[in-house]
Short mmCIF file of C-alpha atoms in Angstrom, two decimals:
data_model
loop_
_atom_site.label_atom_id
_atom_site.label_comp_id
_atom_site.label_asym_id
_atom_site.label_seq_id
_atom_site.Cartn_x
_atom_site.Cartn_y
_atom_site.Cartn_z
CA MET A 1363 100.26 116.28 164.92
CA GLN A 1364 100.60 116.34 161.16
CA PHE A 1365 97.84 117.39 158.78
CA LYS A 1366 97.31 116.09 155.27
CA ARG A 1367 95.86 119.03 153.36
CA HIS A 1368 93.82 118.50 150.22
CA GLY A 1369 90.94 120.26 148.54
CA ILE A 1370 89.75 122.29 145.63
CA SER A 1371 89.06 125.97 145.04
CA ILE A 1372 86.53 127.07 142.45
CA GLY A 1373 86.15 130.67 141.36
CA MET A 1374 84.03 132.34 138.74
CA GLU A 1375 84.55 135.76 137.22
CA ARG A 1376 82.78 137.76 134.54
CA ILE A 1377 84.44 140.27 132.24
CA ASN A 1378 81.94 141.95 129.90
CA ASP A 1379 80.03 139.04 128.33
CA GLU A 1380 82.62 136.36 129.09
CA PHE A 1381 82.74 134.13 132.15
CA PHE A 1382 85.93 132.59 133.50
CA LEU A 1383 85.94 129.54 135.75
CA TYR A 1384 89.06 128.92 137.81
CA ILE A 1385 89.79 125.53 139.35
CA LYS A 1386 92.73 124.84 141.65
CA ALA A 1387 93.32 121.40 143.15
CA ILE A 1388 95.55 121.02 146.21
CA GLY A 1389 97.03 117.73 147.36
CA GLU A 1390 95.67 114.32 146.59
CA LEU A 1391 91.94 114.31 145.92
CA THR A 1392 89.88 111.21 146.67
CA HIS A 1393 86.95 109.68 144.82
CA GLU A 1394 84.69 111.11 147.53
CA ASP A 1395 86.10 114.59 146.82
CA TYR A 1396 85.18 114.23 143.15
CA GLU A 1397 81.67 113.09 144.10
CA HIS A 1398 81.22 116.41 145.95
CA ILE A 1399 82.93 118.53 143.28
CA THR A 1400 80.98 117.27 140.25
CA PRO A 1401 77.54 118.66 141.25
CA LEU A 1402 79.14 122.03 142.13
CA LEU A 1403 80.76 122.28 138.71
CA GLU A 1404 77.58 121.20 136.94
CA TYR A 1405 75.61 123.86 138.81
CA ALA A 1406 78.21 126.55 138.09
CA LEU A 1407 78.15 125.76 134.36
CA GLU A 1408 74.38 125.25 134.07
CA GLY A 1409 73.61 128.52 132.26
CA VAL A 1410 76.73 128.67 130.08
CA LYS A 1411 75.85 128.33 126.41
CA LYS A 1412 79.32 128.29 124.84
CA LEU A 1413 82.29 126.64 126.53
CA ARG A 1414 85.93 127.21 125.65
CA PHE A 1415 88.78 125.62 127.59
CA ASN A 1416 92.28 126.98 128.20
CA TYR A 1417 94.84 124.72 129.84
#
């Protein structure tokens, strides 16, 4: 039996007054995956006043 692995890992870390959000996608995510991910990200970022992105 073969498995098709896909998913997302979300981590949050605080150093002094700065928060870091880590997102790692694995495999091929579906539209349904994104429907589940979006509320989690919105909740995680709810209290953040200043956002800065690093790619």
